[in-house]
Amino acid sequence: MPVLEVKGVSKSFDGEEIIRNISLELKEGEIVSLLGVSGGGKTTLFNIIAGLSTPDEGNIYLEGQEITGKPGNISYMLQKDLLLPYRTLVDNVALPLTIRGMKKSEAREKAAGYFEEFGLEGAEKKYPAEISGGMKQRAALLRTYLFSEKVALLDEPFSALDYQTRLSVCDDVYKIIREEKKTALLIPHDISEAISVADKIFVLSKRPAKVVAEHVLEFPETEPLKRRENKEFS
């Protein structure tokens, strides 16, 4: 059974059709990229999958259970890290746990237990203004992970970083997703990023967006930086 299923989803705004009859499947531990033109409906689809918007037609399933229009089941990482500047890093990361009713002390302890794994060790008591852009993105990913351990939606999560940092952080985040056996659906910054991280790529048309191609990537290398060195990458 797929972990995430998108079945026949369509959506219009003010009479304009944005996405049309989109169907996708993600298996456990799979990283899938969505490619399409800017403004073509990718974020609209993410909002529907996350339960923040309701489709005109179609349904969303998580491990076989329908979650259409039900937020709180799938984690969602946006382009900006959206860390609260007045909270320490550990309190920012622990926020999903405290919102769900966990005591602050317990939430901090659980969140802090992942800091080393996510490359954040020693930054627990720092504030967002005191750390680099790459560390902010790692913190945002950890917060996303703690929100939902099953599926993560990543909407251009590295676009705010400079090119060199983006390559490095992308490689780190890829390894974290693999080690945690998380399933991820990614809107990449560009085509090369999609090819470097994904197991599968769905290509969407211009509005109304629909799936026009599906590419399964089979590189002998797994890490994004090593993939970029492969002669098949171009």
Coordinates of C-alpha atoms in Angstrom, one line a residue:
M1 CA 0.0 0.0 0.0
P2 CA 1.4 3.5 -0.9
V3 CA 2.1 5.8 2.0
L4 CA 0.5 8.7 0.3
E5 CA -2.1 8.7 -2.5
V6 CA -3.4 11.6 -4.5
K7 CA -6.5 10.5 -6.5
G8 CA -8.0 12.6 -9.3
V9 CA -7.5 16.0 -7.6
S10 CA -8.9 19.1 -9.3
K11 CA -9.1 22.7 -8.1
S12 CA -10.3 26.0 -9.4
F13 CA -10.2 29.6 -8.0
D14 CA -12.5 32.3 -9.2
G15 CA -13.6 30.2 -12.2
E16 CA -10.0 29.5 -13.3
E17 CA -9.0 25.8 -13.3
I18 CA -5.6 25.5 -11.5
I19 CA -5.0 21.8 -11.4
R20 CA -6.9 19.0 -13.2
N21 CA -7.3 15.4 -12.3
I22 CA -3.9 14.9 -10.7
S23 CA -3.1 11.4 -9.3
L24 CA 0.2 10.5 -7.5
E25 CA 1.5 7.7 -5.4
L26 CA 4.4 7.7 -2.9
K27 CA 5.9 4.6 -1.4
E28 CA 7.5 4.4 2.0
G29 CA 10.9 6.0 2.1
E30 CA 10.6 7.4 -1.4
I31 CA 11.6 11.0 -2.4
V32 CA 9.5 12.3 -5.3
S33 CA 9.9 15.7 -7.0
L34 CA 7.3 17.8 -8.8
L35 CA 8.5 19.8 -11.8
G36 CA 6.4 22.5 -13.5
V37 CA 6.4 26.1 -14.5
S38 CA 6.2 28.8 -11.9
G39 CA 2.7 29.6 -10.9
G40 CA 1.5 26.3 -12.4
G41 CA -0.3 25.0 -9.4
K42 CA 2.3 23.0 -7.5
T43 CA 1.8 24.9 -4.2
T44 CA -1.9 24.6 -4.6
L45 CA -1.5 20.9 -4.8
F46 CA 0.7 20.9 -1.7
N47 CA -1.9 22.9 0.2
I48 CA -4.6 20.3 -0.7
I49 CA -2.3 17.4 0.3
A50 CA -1.6 19.1 3.6
G51 CA -5.3 19.6 4.3
L52 CA -5.1 23.4 4.2
S53 CA -7.4 23.5 1.1
T54 CA -10.2 21.3 -0.1
P55 CA -10.2 20.0 -3.7
D56 CA -13.2 20.5 -6.0
E57 CA -12.8 16.8 -6.9
G58 CA -10.6 14.0 -5.8
N59 CA -9.2 12.6 -2.5
I60 CA -6.0 12.3 -0.4
Y61 CA -5.1 9.1 1.4
L62 CA -2.4 8.6 4.0
E63 CA -1.7 4.9 4.6
G64 CA -5.1 4.0 3.2
Q65 CA -7.0 6.5 5.4
E66 CA -8.8 9.4 3.8
I67 CA -7.4 12.8 5.0
T68 CA -9.0 15.1 2.4
G69 CA -9.4 18.5 4.0
K70 CA -8.0 17.4 7.3
P71 CA -4.9 19.3 8.4
G72 CA -2.4 18.0 10.9
N73 CA -1.6 14.7 9.3
I74 CA 1.2 15.6 7.0
S75 CA 4.2 18.0 7.7
Y76 CA 4.8 20.9 5.5
M77 CA 8.1 22.8 5.1
L78 CA 7.9 26.1 3.2
Q79 CA 10.6 28.1 1.4
K80 CA 11.3 30.3 4.4
D81 CA 12.3 28.7 7.7
L82 CA 9.7 30.6 9.7
L83 CA 11.5 30.2 12.9
L84 CA 10.2 32.4 15.7
P85 CA 13.0 35.0 16.5
Y86 CA 12.2 35.3 20.2
R87 CA 12.5 31.5 20.8
T88 CA 15.6 29.5 21.2
L89 CA 16.3 26.9 18.6
V90 CA 15.3 24.0 20.8
D91 CA 12.0 25.7 21.6
N92 CA 11.4 26.5 17.9
V93 CA 11.9 22.8 17.0
A94 CA 9.8 21.6 19.9
L95 CA 6.8 23.8 19.0
P96 CA 4.8 21.0 17.2
L97 CA 5.1 18.9 20.4
T98 CA 4.0 21.6 22.8
I99 CA 1.1 22.5 20.5
R100 CA -0.1 18.9 20.8
G101 CA 0.0 19.2 24.6
M102 CA 3.4 17.8 25.6
K103 CA 5.0 19.5 28.6
K104 CA 7.6 22.1 27.6
S105 CA 10.4 20.2 29.5
E106 CA 9.5 16.9 27.8
A107 CA 9.2 18.5 24.4
R108 CA 12.6 20.2 24.7
E109 CA 14.2 16.9 25.8
K110 CA 12.8 15.0 22.9
A111 CA 13.7 17.7 20.4
A112 CA 17.2 18.1 21.8
G113 CA 17.7 14.4 21.3
Y114 CA 17.8 14.9 17.5
F115 CA 20.1 17.9 17.4
E116 CA 23.3 16.0 16.8
E117 CA 21.7 13.8 14.1
F118 CA 20.5 16.9 12.3
G119 CA 23.8 18.8 12.5
L120 CA 22.6 21.2 15.2
E121 CA 24.5 20.0 18.2
G122 CA 25.5 22.9 20.5
A123 CA 22.9 25.3 19.0
E124 CA 20.1 24.4 21.3
K125 CA 20.1 27.6 23.3
K126 CA 20.9 29.9 20.4
Y127 CA 18.4 32.2 18.7
P128 CA 17.7 32.1 14.9
A129 CA 19.6 35.4 14.4
E130 CA 22.7 33.8 15.9
I131 CA 23.0 30.9 13.4
S132 CA 23.6 30.4 9.7
G133 CA 21.0 30.0 7.0
G134 CA 22.0 26.4 6.6
M135 CA 21.4 25.6 10.2
K136 CA 18.1 27.4 10.1
Q137 CA 17.0 25.1 7.3
R138 CA 18.1 22.1 9.2
A139 CA 16.2 23.3 12.3
A140 CA 13.1 23.8 10.1
L141 CA 13.5 20.3 8.7
L142 CA 13.7 18.9 12.3
R143 CA 10.6 20.8 13.3
T144 CA 8.9 19.4 10.2
Y145 CA 10.0 15.9 11.1
L146 CA 8.6 16.2 14.6
F147 CA 5.3 17.4 13.3
S148 CA 4.7 14.2 11.3
E149 CA 7.0 11.2 11.1
K150 CA 5.3 9.7 8.0
V151 CA 5.3 12.2 5.1
A152 CA 6.9 15.6 4.5
L153 CA 6.0 18.2 1.9
L154 CA 9.1 20.3 1.0
D155 CA 8.3 23.5 -1.0
E156 CA 11.6 24.8 -2.4
P157 CA 13.2 24.4 1.1
F158 CA 16.7 25.5 0.0
S159 CA 15.9 28.4 -2.3
A160 CA 16.8 31.0 0.3
L161 CA 20.4 29.8 0.5
D162 CA 23.3 30.7 -1.7
Y163 CA 24.3 28.1 -4.3
Q164 CA 27.2 26.5 -2.5
T165 CA 25.3 26.3 0.8
R166 CA 22.3 24.9 -1.0
L167 CA 24.3 22.1 -2.4
S168 CA 25.8 21.2 1.0
V169 CA 22.5 21.5 2.9
C170 CA 20.6 19.6 0.2
D171 CA 23.1 16.7 0.6
D172 CA 22.8 16.7 4.4
V173 CA 19.0 16.9 4.3
Y174 CA 18.9 14.0 1.7
K175 CA 20.9 11.8 4.1
I176 CA 18.7 12.7 7.0
I177 CA 15.5 11.8 5.1
R178 CA 17.1 8.5 4.0
E179 CA 18.3 7.6 7.5
E180 CA 15.0 8.4 9.0
K181 CA 13.2 6.4 6.3
K182 CA 10.9 9.4 5.7
T183 CA 8.7 9.8 2.6
A184 CA 9.1 13.2 1.0
L185 CA 7.4 15.1 -1.8
L186 CA 9.6 18.0 -3.0
I187 CA 9.0 21.1 -5.1
P188 CA 12.7 21.7 -6.1
H189 CA 14.5 25.0 -6.8
D190 CA 15.4 23.8 -10.3
I191 CA 15.6 20.8 -12.5
S192 CA 19.1 19.8 -11.4
E193 CA 18.0 19.7 -7.8
A194 CA 15.1 17.4 -8.7
I195 CA 17.4 15.0 -10.5
S196 CA 20.0 15.1 -7.7
V197 CA 17.6 14.0 -4.9
A198 CA 14.6 12.2 -6.3
D199 CA 13.8 8.6 -6.9
K200 CA 11.0 9.7 -9.2
I201 CA 10.0 12.9 -10.9
F202 CA 6.4 13.9 -12.0
V203 CA 6.3 16.7 -14.6
L204 CA 3.3 18.9 -14.6
S205 CA 1.9 20.9 -17.5
K206 CA 1.1 24.7 -17.4
R207 CA -2.3 25.6 -16.0
P208 CA -4.5 23.7 -15.6
A209 CA -1.7 21.5 -14.2
K210 CA -1.9 17.8 -15.0
V211 CA 0.7 15.1 -14.9
V212 CA 2.3 14.9 -18.4
A213 CA 5.4 12.7 -17.6
E214 CA 6.8 10.4 -14.9
H215 CA 10.5 9.7 -14.7
V216 CA 12.1 7.0 -12.5
L217 CA 15.7 7.8 -11.7
E218 CA 18.2 5.0 -11.4
F219 CA 21.6 6.3 -10.4
P220 CA 24.2 4.0 -8.9
E221 CA 25.0 6.9 -6.6
T222 CA 22.5 8.0 -4.0
E223 CA 23.8 11.2 -2.5
P224 CA 23.0 14.4 -4.4
L225 CA 26.6 15.6 -4.8
K226 CA 27.8 12.3 -6.1
R227 CA 24.9 12.1 -8.5
R228 CA 25.9 15.4 -10.0
E229 CA 29.3 13.9 -10.8
N230 CA 27.8 11.1 -12.8
K231 CA 28.1 11.5 -16.6
E232 CA 24.3 10.6 -16.9
F233 CA 23.3 13.6 -14.8
S234 CA 23.4 16.0 -17.7

